[in-house]
mmCIF file of C-alpha atoms in Angstrom:
data_model
loop_
_atom_site.group_PDB
_atom_site.id
_atom_site.type_symbol
_atom_site.label_atom_id
_atom_site.label_comp_id
_atom_site.label_asym_id
_atom_site.label_seq_id
_atom_site.Cartn_x
_atom_site.Cartn_y
_atom_site.Cartn_z
ATOM 1 C CA UNK A 14 43.405 -190.936 -17.042
ATOM 2 C CA UNK A 15 43.727 -187.116 -17.449
ATOM 3 C CA UNK A 16 43.979 -186.926 -13.521
ATOM 4 C CA UNK A 17 47.687 -189.218 -13.888
ATOM 5 C CA UNK A 18 48.293 -186.589 -16.539
ATOM 6 C CA UNK A 19 47.483 -183.395 -14.000
ATOM 7 C CA UNK A 20 50.009 -185.315 -11.951
ATOM 8 C CA UNK A 21 52.762 -185.308 -13.737
ATOM 9 C CA UNK A 22 52.577 -182.175 -14.686
ATOM 10 C CA UNK A 23 52.108 -180.634 -11.583
ATOM 11 C CA UNK A 24 54.924 -182.452 -10.265
ATOM 12 C CA UNK A 25 57.924 -180.965 -13.201
ATOM 13 C CA UNK A 26 55.422 -177.329 -12.466
ATOM 14 C CA UNK A 27 57.042 -177.347 -8.303
ATOM 15 C CA UNK A 28 60.306 -177.996 -9.738
ATOM 16 C CA UNK A 29 60.902 -174.433 -9.922
ATOM 17 C CA UNK A 30 61.766 -172.997 -6.611
ATOM 18 C CA UNK A 31 63.810 -171.661 -3.900
ATOM 19 C CA UNK A 32 65.545 -173.665 -2.514
ATOM 20 C CA UNK A 33 65.019 -175.565 0.759
ATOM 21 C CA UNK A 34 61.444 -177.073 2.002
ATOM 22 C CA UNK A 35 58.607 -177.155 0.482
ATOM 23 C CA UNK A 36 58.236 -175.098 -3.213
ATOM 24 C CA UNK A 37 58.997 -171.815 -2.939
ATOM 25 C CA UNK A 38 57.826 -169.281 -6.018
ATOM 26 C CA UNK A 39 57.364 -165.615 -5.791
ATOM 27 C CA UNK A 40 55.848 -163.147 -8.162
ATOM 28 C CA UNK A 41 58.895 -161.541 -10.566
ATOM 29 C CA UNK A 42 61.020 -163.455 -9.601
ATOM 30 C CA UNK A 43 63.468 -165.731 -12.040
ATOM 31 C CA UNK A 44 61.408 -168.604 -11.130
ATOM 32 C CA UNK A 45 58.027 -166.861 -11.612
ATOM 33 C CA UNK A 46 59.604 -166.355 -14.619
ATOM 34 C CA UNK A 47 60.893 -170.477 -15.101
ATOM 35 C CA UNK A 48 56.987 -171.467 -14.971
ATOM 36 C CA UNK A 49 55.485 -168.734 -17.476
ATOM 37 C CA UNK A 50 57.433 -170.188 -19.817
ATOM 38 C CA UNK A 51 56.545 -173.217 -18.821
ATOM 39 C CA UNK A 52 52.678 -172.924 -18.774
ATOM 40 C CA UNK A 53 52.859 -171.399 -21.799
ATOM 41 C CA UNK A 54 54.558 -174.394 -23.428
ATOM 42 C CA UNK A 55 51.505 -176.491 -21.759
ATOM 43 C CA UNK A 56 48.745 -174.055 -23.501
ATOM 44 C CA UNK A 57 50.530 -173.964 -26.430
ATOM 45 C CA UNK A 58 50.259 -177.939 -26.835
ATOM 46 C CA UNK A 59 46.910 -177.653 -25.625
ATOM 47 C CA UNK A 60 45.577 -175.389 -28.609
ATOM 48 C CA UNK A 61 45.250 -171.820 -26.713
ATOM 49 C CA UNK A 62 46.995 -168.886 -28.383
ATOM 50 C CA UNK A 63 48.875 -167.667 -25.211
ATOM 51 C CA UNK A 64 50.048 -164.226 -24.649
ATOM 52 C CA UNK A 65 50.837 -161.928 -22.004
ATOM 53 C CA UNK A 66 49.689 -159.116 -19.924
ATOM 54 C CA UNK A 67 51.868 -157.052 -17.710
ATOM 55 C CA UNK A 68 51.425 -157.555 -14.218
ATOM 56 C CA UNK A 69 52.815 -161.715 -15.136
ATOM 57 C CA UNK A 70 50.226 -163.253 -15.626
ATOM 58 C CA UNK A 71 49.269 -166.211 -18.668
ATOM 59 C CA UNK A 72 46.608 -166.017 -20.628
ATOM 60 C CA UNK A 73 46.095 -168.733 -22.680
ATOM 61 C CA UNK A 74 42.913 -168.624 -25.298
ATOM 62 C CA UNK A 75 40.071 -170.361 -27.333
ATOM 63 C CA UNK A 76 37.403 -168.053 -29.872
ATOM 64 C CA UNK A 77 34.342 -170.209 -30.549
ATOM 65 C CA UNK A 78 33.015 -169.977 -34.315
ATOM 66 C CA UNK A 79 29.611 -168.873 -32.220
ATOM 67 C CA UNK A 80 29.121 -165.159 -33.600
ATOM 68 C CA UNK A 81 27.025 -164.581 -29.909
ATOM 69 C CA UNK A 82 29.989 -166.990 -27.240
ATOM 70 C CA UNK A 83 29.995 -166.485 -24.074
ATOM 71 C CA UNK A 84 33.235 -166.448 -22.457
ATOM 72 C CA UNK A 85 34.250 -168.288 -19.734
ATOM 73 C CA UNK A 86 37.599 -167.795 -17.837
ATOM 74 C CA UNK A 87 39.307 -170.222 -15.246
ATOM 75 C CA UNK A 88 42.046 -169.626 -13.572
ATOM 76 C CA UNK A 89 44.412 -169.763 -10.379
ATOM 77 C CA UNK A 90 47.449 -169.013 -9.225
ATOM 78 C CA UNK A 91 51.199 -169.916 -10.109
ATOM 79 C CA UNK A 92 52.291 -168.048 -7.019
ATOM 80 C CA UNK A 93 53.169 -169.303 -4.103
ATOM 81 C CA UNK A 94 53.813 -168.869 0.339
ATOM 82 C CA UNK A 95 57.694 -170.015 1.295
ATOM 83 C CA UNK A 96 58.178 -173.066 1.656
ATOM 84 C CA UNK A 97 55.440 -174.228 0.397
ATOM 85 C CA UNK A 98 53.076 -176.712 -1.321
ATOM 86 C CA UNK A 99 52.673 -178.146 -4.891
ATOM 87 C CA UNK A 100 48.486 -177.352 -5.061
ATOM 88 C CA UNK A 101 47.755 -174.889 -4.080
ATOM 89 C CA UNK A 102 46.789 -172.211 -7.019
ATOM 90 C CA UNK A 103 49.283 -175.128 -9.458
ATOM 91 C CA UNK A 104 46.197 -177.242 -9.566
ATOM 92 C CA UNK A 105 43.978 -174.920 -10.897
ATOM 93 C CA UNK A 106 46.217 -173.906 -14.425
ATOM 94 C CA UNK A 107 47.019 -177.429 -15.232
ATOM 95 C CA UNK A 108 43.158 -179.078 -14.530
ATOM 96 C CA UNK A 109 41.939 -177.160 -17.036
ATOM 97 C CA UNK A 110 44.885 -177.098 -19.618
ATOM 98 C CA UNK A 111 44.674 -180.497 -19.722
ATOM 99 C CA UNK A 112 40.756 -181.149 -20.072
ATOM 100 C CA UNK A 113 40.885 -178.542 -22.784
ATOM 101 C CA UNK A 114 43.082 -180.399 -24.328
ATOM 102 C CA UNK A 115 41.482 -184.448 -24.278
ATOM 103 C CA UNK A 116 37.002 -182.183 -25.202
ATOM 104 C CA UNK A 117 38.977 -180.279 -27.469
ATOM 105 C CA UNK A 118 40.335 -183.417 -30.010
ATOM 106 C CA UNK A 119 37.210 -185.144 -28.894
ATOM 107 C CA UNK A 120 34.672 -182.628 -29.726
ATOM 108 C CA UNK A 121 36.856 -180.142 -32.057
ATOM 109 C CA UNK A 122 35.122 -177.476 -30.742
ATOM 110 C CA UNK A 123 33.433 -174.851 -27.873
ATOM 111 C CA UNK A 124 30.625 -173.064 -28.048
ATOM 112 C CA UNK A 125 32.223 -170.728 -25.998
ATOM 113 C CA UNK A 126 34.895 -168.449 -25.780
ATOM 114 C CA UNK A 127 37.135 -170.168 -22.984
ATOM 115 C CA UNK A 128 40.076 -167.964 -21.396
ATOM 116 C CA UNK A 129 42.378 -169.941 -19.542
ATOM 117 C CA UNK A 130 44.680 -167.723 -17.103
ATOM 118 C CA UNK A 131 47.676 -168.371 -14.748
ATOM 119 C CA UNK A 132 47.294 -165.343 -12.357
ATOM 120 C CA UNK A 133 51.278 -164.462 -11.624
ATOM 121 C CA UNK A 134 49.908 -162.509 -7.931
ATOM 122 C CA UNK A 135 47.678 -163.991 -5.614
ATOM 123 C CA UNK A 136 49.500 -164.920 -2.614
ATOM 124 C CA UNK A 137 51.108 -161.870 -1.135
ATOM 125 C CA UNK A 138 54.266 -162.747 -0.693
ATOM 126 C CA UNK A 139 56.627 -160.699 -1.971
ATOM 127 C CA UNK A 140 54.586 -157.078 -1.372
ATOM 128 C CA UNK A 141 51.970 -157.733 0.988
ATOM 129 C CA UNK A 142 49.108 -157.419 -1.382
ATOM 130 C CA UNK A 143 46.860 -160.362 -2.448
ATOM 131 C CA UNK A 144 45.628 -160.801 -6.491
ATOM 132 C CA UNK A 145 47.113 -159.060 -7.595
ATOM 133 C CA UNK A 146 47.052 -161.007 -10.903
ATOM 134 C CA UNK A 147 43.296 -161.193 -10.649
ATOM 135 C CA UNK A 148 42.329 -157.393 -9.530
ATOM 136 C CA UNK A 149 44.482 -156.577 -12.685
ATOM 137 C CA UNK A 150 41.927 -158.711 -15.385
ATOM 138 C CA UNK A 151 39.430 -158.216 -13.133
ATOM 139 C CA UNK A 152 39.357 -154.489 -13.808
ATOM 140 C CA UNK A 153 39.460 -153.753 -9.392
ATOM 141 C CA UNK A 154 43.506 -152.899 -9.541
ATOM 142 C CA UNK A 155 44.627 -149.354 -6.998
ATOM 143 C CA UNK A 156 47.531 -147.954 -9.301
ATOM 144 C CA UNK A 157 48.665 -146.967 -5.681
ATOM 145 C CA UNK A 158 49.857 -150.036 -5.499
ATOM 146 C CA UNK A 159 52.670 -150.101 -7.702
ATOM 147 C CA UNK A 160 54.384 -147.672 -4.899
ATOM 148 C CA UNK A 161 54.646 -150.851 -2.925
ATOM 149 C CA UNK A 162 57.787 -151.969 -2.035
ATOM 150 C CA UNK A 163 59.252 -155.339 -1.282
ATOM 151 C CA UNK A 164 61.761 -156.581 1.703
ATOM 152 C CA UNK A 165 64.619 -155.059 -0.899
ATOM 153 C CA UNK A 166 63.237 -152.218 -1.055
ATOM 154 C CA UNK A 167 61.919 -153.439 -4.816
ATOM 155 C CA UNK A 168 58.188 -151.315 -5.929
ATOM 156 C CA UNK A 169 55.833 -152.893 -7.742
ATOM 157 C CA UNK A 170 56.965 -151.004 -10.766
ATOM 158 C CA UNK A 171 59.847 -151.726 -10.051
ATOM 159 C CA UNK A 172 59.215 -155.197 -9.929
ATOM 160 C CA UNK A 173 57.208 -155.577 -13.268
ATOM 161 C CA UNK A 174 59.761 -153.137 -15.595
ATOM 162 C CA UNK A 175 62.559 -155.048 -14.622
ATOM 163 C CA UNK A 176 60.801 -158.810 -15.388
ATOM 164 C CA UNK A 177 60.531 -157.432 -18.845
ATOM 165 C CA UNK A 178 56.642 -156.132 -18.039
ATOM 166 C CA UNK A 179 55.509 -152.131 -18.741
ATOM 167 C CA UNK A 180 53.237 -151.205 -15.948
ATOM 168 C CA UNK A 181 52.352 -148.283 -17.822
ATOM 169 C CA UNK A 182 49.231 -150.764 -20.323
ATOM 170 C CA UNK A 183 47.901 -151.812 -16.806
ATOM 171 C CA UNK A 184 45.050 -149.876 -16.287
ATOM 172 C CA UNK A 185 44.650 -151.314 -21.038
ATOM 173 C CA UNK A 186 44.769 -155.628 -19.264
ATOM 174 C CA UNK A 187 41.527 -155.686 -18.500
ATOM 175 C CA UNK A 188 39.356 -158.841 -20.120
ATOM 176 C CA UNK A 189 35.981 -157.025 -20.789
ATOM 177 C CA UNK A 190 32.695 -158.861 -21.511
ATOM 178 C CA UNK A 191 33.464 -161.855 -19.525
ATOM 179 C CA UNK A 192 30.309 -164.429 -18.833
ATOM 180 C CA UNK A 193 31.069 -166.291 -16.234
ATOM 181 C CA UNK A 194 34.843 -167.458 -14.597
ATOM 182 C CA UNK A 195 35.866 -170.284 -12.250
ATOM 183 C CA UNK A 196 38.433 -171.863 -10.190
ATOM 184 C CA UNK A 197 39.709 -174.591 -9.548
ATOM 185 C CA UNK A 198 41.666 -175.533 -6.315
ATOM 186 C CA UNK A 199 42.494 -177.875 -3.621
ATOM 187 C CA UNK A 200 40.362 -177.019 -0.783
ATOM 188 C CA UNK A 201 42.971 -176.757 2.185
ATOM 189 C CA UNK A 202 40.340 -177.741 4.584
ATOM 190 C CA UNK A 203 39.524 -181.366 6.545
ATOM 191 C CA UNK A 204 35.834 -181.243 4.860
ATOM 192 C CA UNK A 205 35.895 -182.662 1.907
ATOM 193 C CA UNK A 206 38.058 -185.355 3.635
ATOM 194 C CA UNK A 207 36.491 -185.491 6.876
ATOM 195 C CA UNK A 208 33.564 -186.647 4.212
ATOM 196 C CA UNK A 209 35.173 -189.040 2.394
ATOM 197 C CA UNK A 210 34.344 -187.528 -0.815
ATOM 198 C CA UNK A 211 37.175 -186.663 -3.487
ATOM 199 C CA UNK A 212 35.482 -182.734 -4.517
ATOM 200 C CA UNK A 213 32.959 -180.707 -3.881
ATOM 201 C CA UNK A 214 30.761 -177.726 -4.725
ATOM 202 C CA UNK A 215 31.820 -173.459 -3.035
ATOM 203 C CA UNK A 216 28.995 -172.275 -2.030
ATOM 204 C CA UNK A 217 30.575 -168.684 -0.611
ATOM 205 C CA UNK A 218 34.118 -166.907 0.544
ATOM 206 C CA UNK A 219 34.235 -166.042 3.249
ATOM 207 C CA UNK A 220 34.798 -162.696 4.510
ATOM 208 C CA UNK A 221 37.538 -161.692 6.553
ATOM 209 C CA UNK A 222 38.464 -157.802 8.975
ATOM 210 C CA UNK A 223 41.144 -157.950 10.634
ATOM 211 C CA UNK A 224 42.271 -155.767 13.382
ATOM 212 C CA UNK A 225 45.539 -154.070 15.418
ATOM 213 C CA UNK A 226 45.045 -154.945 19.067
ATOM 214 C CA UNK A 227 47.547 -152.031 20.997
ATOM 215 C CA UNK A 228 47.141 -151.912 25.361
ATOM 216 C CA UNK A 229 49.474 -149.735 27.364
ATOM 217 C CA UNK A 230 50.629 -150.752 30.544
ATOM 218 C CA UNK A 231 52.821 -149.821 32.429
ATOM 219 C CA UNK A 232 56.701 -151.205 32.488
ATOM 220 C CA UNK A 233 58.569 -152.043 36.007
ATOM 221 C CA UNK A 234 60.910 -154.565 38.173
ATOM 222 C CA UNK A 235 59.352 -158.260 38.181
ATOM 223 C CA UNK A 236 60.771 -159.351 41.494
ATOM 224 C CA UNK A 237 59.653 -155.910 42.876
ATOM 225 C CA UNK A 238 56.038 -154.630 42.012
ATOM 226 C CA UNK A 239 53.208 -156.741 44.103
ATOM 227 C CA UNK A 240 51.337 -158.522 42.023
ATOM 228 C CA UNK A 241 47.818 -156.179 42.613
ATOM 229 C CA UNK A 242 50.247 -153.065 42.094
ATOM 230 C CA UNK A 243 50.371 -154.120 38.572
ATOM 231 C CA UNK A 244 50.012 -152.682 35.233
ATOM 232 C CA UNK A 245 50.615 -155.499 33.150
ATOM 233 C CA UNK A 246 49.928 -155.482 29.714
ATOM 234 C CA UNK A 247 50.810 -159.137 28.734
ATOM 235 C CA UNK A 248 47.968 -160.151 31.471
ATOM 236 C CA UNK A 249 45.216 -157.747 29.990
ATOM 237 C CA UNK A 250 46.437 -159.194 26.476
ATOM 238 C CA UNK A 251 46.228 -163.093 28.130
ATOM 239 C CA UNK A 252 42.897 -162.446 29.503
ATOM 240 C CA UNK A 253 41.190 -160.510 25.558
ATOM 241 C CA UNK A 254 42.660 -163.093 23.810
ATOM 242 C CA UNK A 255 40.881 -165.858 25.956
ATOM 243 C CA UNK A 256 37.860 -165.214 25.886
ATOM 244 C CA UNK A 257 37.647 -163.674 22.053
ATOM 245 C CA UNK A 258 38.388 -168.131 21.824
ATOM 246 C CA UNK A 259 35.203 -168.494 24.354
ATOM 247 C CA UNK A 260 32.896 -165.835 22.525
ATOM 248 C CA UNK A 261 33.596 -167.321 19.208
ATOM 249 C CA UNK A 262 33.734 -170.279 20.128
ATOM 250 C CA UNK A 263 29.697 -170.007 20.781
ATOM 251 C CA UNK A 264 28.806 -168.771 18.007
ATOM 252 C CA UNK A 265 28.455 -170.125 14.836
ATOM 253 C CA UNK A 266 29.920 -170.085 11.289
ATOM 254 C CA UNK A 267 31.731 -168.293 13.359
ATOM 255 C CA UNK A 268 36.406 -167.921 13.286
ATOM 256 C CA UNK A 269 38.019 -165.691 14.465
ATOM 257 C CA UNK A 270 42.336 -166.278 15.384
ATOM 258 C CA UNK A 271 44.520 -163.850 16.774
ATOM 259 C CA UNK A 272 47.940 -164.674 15.406
ATOM 260 C CA UNK A 273 51.009 -162.884 16.545
ATOM 261 C CA UNK A 274 51.442 -160.901 19.269
ATOM 262 C CA UNK A 275 54.548 -158.816 21.241
ATOM 263 C CA UNK A 276 54.889 -157.885 24.742
ATOM 264 C CA UNK A 277 57.435 -155.095 24.631
ATOM 265 C CA UNK A 278 60.383 -154.485 25.535
ATOM 266 C CA UNK A 279 60.192 -157.988 25.857
ATOM 267 C CA UNK A 280 63.019 -159.299 28.836
ATOM 268 C CA UNK A 281 62.191 -162.052 30.997
ATOM 269 C CA UNK A 282 62.241 -159.724 34.261
ATOM 270 C CA UNK A 283 60.256 -156.749 33.472
ATOM 271 C CA UNK A 284 56.762 -156.761 32.838
ATOM 272 C CA UNK A 285 55.561 -155.140 29.265
ATOM 273 C CA UNK A 286 54.087 -152.009 29.952
ATOM 274 C CA UNK A 287 52.777 -152.937 25.778
ATOM 275 C CA UNK A 288 51.191 -156.199 23.923
ATOM 276 C CA UNK A 289 50.285 -155.848 20.878
ATOM 277 C CA UNK A 290 48.905 -158.485 18.921
ATOM 278 C CA UNK A 291 46.269 -158.781 15.957
ATOM 279 C CA UNK A 292 42.512 -160.533 15.413
ATOM 280 C CA UNK A 293 41.892 -162.419 12.116
ATOM 281 C CA UNK A 294 38.052 -162.702 12.067
ATOM 282 C CA UNK A 295 36.245 -164.801 8.975
ATOM 283 C CA UNK A 296 32.396 -165.911 8.295
ATOM 284 C CA UNK A 297 30.602 -165.742 5.283
ATOM 285 C CA UNK A 298 27.926 -162.950 7.336
ATOM 286 C CA UNK A 299 29.252 -159.745 7.213
ATOM 287 C CA UNK A 300 26.831 -158.545 9.498
ATOM 288 C CA UNK A 301 27.896 -161.060 12.439
ATOM 289 C CA UNK A 302 31.703 -160.222 11.755
ATOM 290 C CA UNK A 303 30.614 -157.083 12.367
ATOM 291 C CA UNK A 304 28.569 -157.580 15.388
ATOM 292 C CA UNK A 305 30.922 -160.361 16.924
ATOM 293 C CA UNK A 306 33.533 -156.758 16.294
ATOM 294 C CA UNK A 307 31.531 -155.246 18.627
ATOM 295 C CA UNK A 308 31.180 -157.732 21.759
ATOM 296 C CA UNK A 309 35.285 -157.383 21.275
ATOM 297 C CA UNK A 310 35.840 -154.044 21.267
ATOM 298 C CA UNK A 311 33.394 -153.894 25.139
ATOM 299 C CA UNK A 312 35.798 -157.724 26.442
ATOM 300 C CA UNK A 313 38.422 -155.022 25.090
ATOM 301 C CA UNK A 314 36.995 -152.463 27.429
ATOM 302 C CA UNK A 315 35.623 -154.558 29.899
ATOM 303 C CA UNK A 316 39.264 -156.079 31.225
ATOM 304 C CA UNK A 317 41.443 -152.771 30.513
ATOM 305 C CA UNK A 318 39.166 -150.849 32.634
ATOM 306 C CA UNK A 319 39.689 -153.270 34.789
ATOM 307 C CA UNK A 320 44.156 -153.803 34.611
ATOM 308 C CA UNK A 321 44.127 -149.921 34.267
ATOM 309 C CA UNK A 322 45.440 -150.260 30.869
ATOM 310 C CA UNK A 323 44.585 -148.005 28.094
ATOM 311 C CA UNK A 324 44.057 -149.402 24.362
ATOM 312 C CA UNK A 325 43.410 -148.601 20.679
ATOM 313 C CA UNK A 326 42.237 -151.691 18.422
ATOM 314 C CA UNK A 327 42.598 -150.333 14.511
ATOM 315 C CA UNK A 328 40.979 -152.355 11.613
ATOM 316 C CA UNK A 329 43.814 -152.927 8.972
ATOM 317 C CA UNK A 330 42.143 -154.879 6.260
ATOM 318 C CA UNK A 331 38.665 -155.367 4.968
ATOM 319 C CA UNK A 332 37.380 -158.082 2.502
ATOM 320 C CA UNK A 333 33.313 -159.135 2.551
ATOM 321 C CA UNK A 334 31.857 -162.750 1.845
ATOM 322 C CA UNK A 335 31.560 -163.404 -1.305
ATOM 323 C CA UNK A 336 28.356 -165.820 -2.628
ATOM 324 C CA UNK A 337 29.136 -167.750 -5.668
ATOM 325 C CA UNK A 338 26.794 -167.377 -8.933
ATOM 326 C CA UNK A 339 23.431 -169.668 -8.926
ATOM 327 C CA UNK A 340 23.380 -170.883 -11.827
ATOM 328 C CA UNK A 341 27.408 -171.876 -11.537
ATOM 329 C CA UNK A 342 27.110 -173.429 -8.819
ATOM 330 C CA UNK A 343 23.838 -175.253 -10.718
ATOM 331 C CA UNK A 344 25.870 -175.488 -14.461
ATOM 332 C CA UNK A 345 28.698 -178.075 -11.283
ATOM 333 C CA UNK A 346 25.148 -180.169 -9.639
ATOM 334 C CA UNK A 347 24.336 -181.088 -13.050
ATOM 335 C CA UNK A 348 27.694 -182.246 -13.614
ATOM 336 C CA UNK A 349 28.614 -183.763 -10.846
ATOM 337 C CA UNK A 350 25.428 -185.610 -11.443
ATOM 338 C CA UNK A 351 27.410 -186.748 -15.186
ATOM 339 C CA UNK A 352 30.187 -187.064 -14.022
ATOM 340 C CA UNK A 353 28.817 -189.542 -11.091
ATOM 341 C CA UNK A 354 29.547 -187.432 -8.080
ATOM 342 C CA UNK A 355 28.067 -187.352 -5.057
ATOM 343 C CA UNK A 356 26.998 -183.481 -4.698
ATOM 344 C CA UNK A 357 27.933 -182.257 -2.272
ATOM 345 C CA UNK A 358 27.975 -178.107 -1.168
ATOM 346 C CA UNK A 359 31.138 -175.725 1.062
ATOM 347 C CA UNK A 360 32.125 -173.050 1.934
ATOM 348 C CA UNK A 361 35.875 -171.695 1.626
ATOM 349 C CA UNK A 362 37.744 -170.756 4.484
ATOM 350 C CA UNK A 363 40.064 -169.610 2.896
ATOM 351 C CA UNK A 364 40.611 -166.645 0.036
ATOM 352 C CA UNK A 365 41.265 -167.106 -4.266
ATOM 353 C CA UNK A 366 41.703 -165.149 -6.282
ATOM 354 C CA UNK A 367 37.437 -165.602 -7.700
ATOM 355 C CA UNK A 368 36.803 -162.502 -4.862
ATOM 356 C CA UNK A 369 38.468 -160.251 -7.132
ATOM 357 C CA UNK A 370 34.969 -161.245 -9.884
ATOM 358 C CA UNK A 371 32.417 -161.832 -7.699
ATOM 359 C CA UNK A 372 31.000 -158.200 -8.473
ATOM 360 C CA UNK A 373 31.749 -157.931 -12.424
ATOM 361 C CA UNK A 374 30.802 -161.915 -13.369
ATOM 362 C CA UNK A 375 29.360 -165.249 -12.540
ATOM 363 C CA UNK A 376 31.698 -166.915 -10.383
ATOM 364 C CA UNK A 377 32.014 -169.862 -9.036
ATOM 365 C CA UNK A 378 34.983 -172.896 -8.126
ATOM 366 C CA UNK A 379 35.597 -176.686 -7.730
ATOM 367 C CA UNK A 380 36.916 -177.894 -4.766
ATOM 368 C CA UNK A 381 38.736 -180.810 -4.240
ATOM 369 C CA UNK A 382 40.424 -183.110 -1.240
ATOM 370 C CA UNK A 383 43.428 -181.998 0.285
ATOM 371 C CA UNK A 384 45.214 -184.724 2.947
ATOM 372 C CA UNK A 385 44.406 -183.754 6.063
ATOM 373 C CA UNK A 386 43.034 -180.529 5.336
ATOM 374 C CA UNK A 387 46.922 -179.170 5.270
ATOM 375 C CA UNK A 388 47.613 -176.969 3.014
ATOM 376 C CA UNK A 389 50.529 -173.368 2.677
ATOM 377 C CA UNK A 390 53.452 -176.911 4.206
ATOM 378 C CA UNK A 391 55.771 -179.138 2.266
ATOM 379 C CA UNK A 392 53.128 -181.776 2.715
ATOM 380 C CA UNK A 393 50.533 -180.875 1.070
ATOM 381 C CA UNK A 394 48.649 -183.498 -1.187
ATOM 382 C CA UNK A 395 46.013 -184.607 -3.647
ATOM 383 C CA UNK A 396 46.047 -188.232 -5.226
ATOM 384 C CA UNK A 397 45.648 -189.512 -9.135
ATOM 385 C CA UNK A 398 41.579 -190.266 -8.294
ATOM 386 C CA UNK A 399 40.848 -186.925 -7.201
ATOM 387 C CA UNK A 400 42.442 -185.410 -9.766
ATOM 388 C CA UNK A 401 40.946 -187.637 -12.413
ATOM 389 C CA UNK A 402 37.608 -186.568 -10.445
ATOM 390 C CA UNK A 403 37.392 -183.047 -11.555
ATOM 391 C CA UNK A 404 38.868 -183.217 -14.331
ATOM 392 C CA UNK A 405 36.402 -185.300 -16.122
ATOM 393 C CA UNK A 406 33.277 -182.899 -13.638
ATOM 394 C CA UNK A 407 34.821 -180.019 -16.220
ATOM 395 C CA UNK A 408 34.993 -182.685 -19.353
ATOM 396 C CA UNK A 409 30.882 -182.071 -17.868
ATOM 397 C CA UNK A 410 31.297 -178.955 -16.820
ATOM 398 C CA UNK A 411 32.054 -177.720 -20.254
ATOM 399 C CA UNK A 412 29.434 -179.341 -22.376
ATOM 400 C CA UNK A 413 26.309 -178.409 -20.445
ATOM 401 C CA UNK A 414 28.290 -174.094 -20.383
#
């Protein structure tokens, strides 16, 4: 039962963590180094040739005897959020290694070149920028990121050197002539569980736009200024947030979150003179994001005018939606069918390394059910049975690809 083997290896991998609740394995740390050592040994044991690149990825390679062989990359990330779970990222590294090992024993060879990659960084926790590992492999890494600093003032460049890597060689780490990229990942949501399905095929990865809102009024004494004479930035922010929630709830295929807000000066007995909050808005339809943001800007102006406030809105991030390749989806449909699994299609609400490959090759993903849709949390949980399902599907994909 390959699912049991993968499950046990994931348990072992989870021991490479900072102390404390859950799993904390950040980029370019001693825990990352221990994880890389562990994963590289697994790759070697599976029959893969291994190497490490200069962004901290571990790459296991198989070269087909077929001179016209295509190259399939299967990857995910080894890093976690702070106090995260055992399966986000790691599941997509370990299951293909296990599958390849047993496929090679039974079938002797593949008709394509295979690269299984454990990306050093996807979460972006340490340097506040995501997908560093996959961006380098895809050739879309911006070298300005080498100047990014962590909370201790260490630049990415310095951290790479301290890790024993050579950041001057990053431009040479792009993998050329990739035909397809496949990623296996926990869903990080409740849809598969609601449908009572262990696995699903991803159709698209939602785009994500982020905006910073600043509202300014006038701070004042909480007891002396009548309610109708106040310029309360906190009240303005609260009204805008409630209106955004109502607006988006009445639309389909879009979500919005205000996950951070601050009032200034931030005293219990002072009317807020300033409010700052951040909006995260996501959809697989980029036009829907833009049109919704325009509505939100109009709502903000209306409420600020009513409350005698000034405001500014600054876009801080934009990631376009990524549509999974139809050819890969069809191959996955056949693989699901051959493995005896129901075909179910769903979009991804979270971002993934797969997004780095959307513009350079055919990209697809498989989702695995996680209990209660919980992720980025020590309660993250999968079953041996579902891991076995995805291993059988990947085995069939190897045959068809």
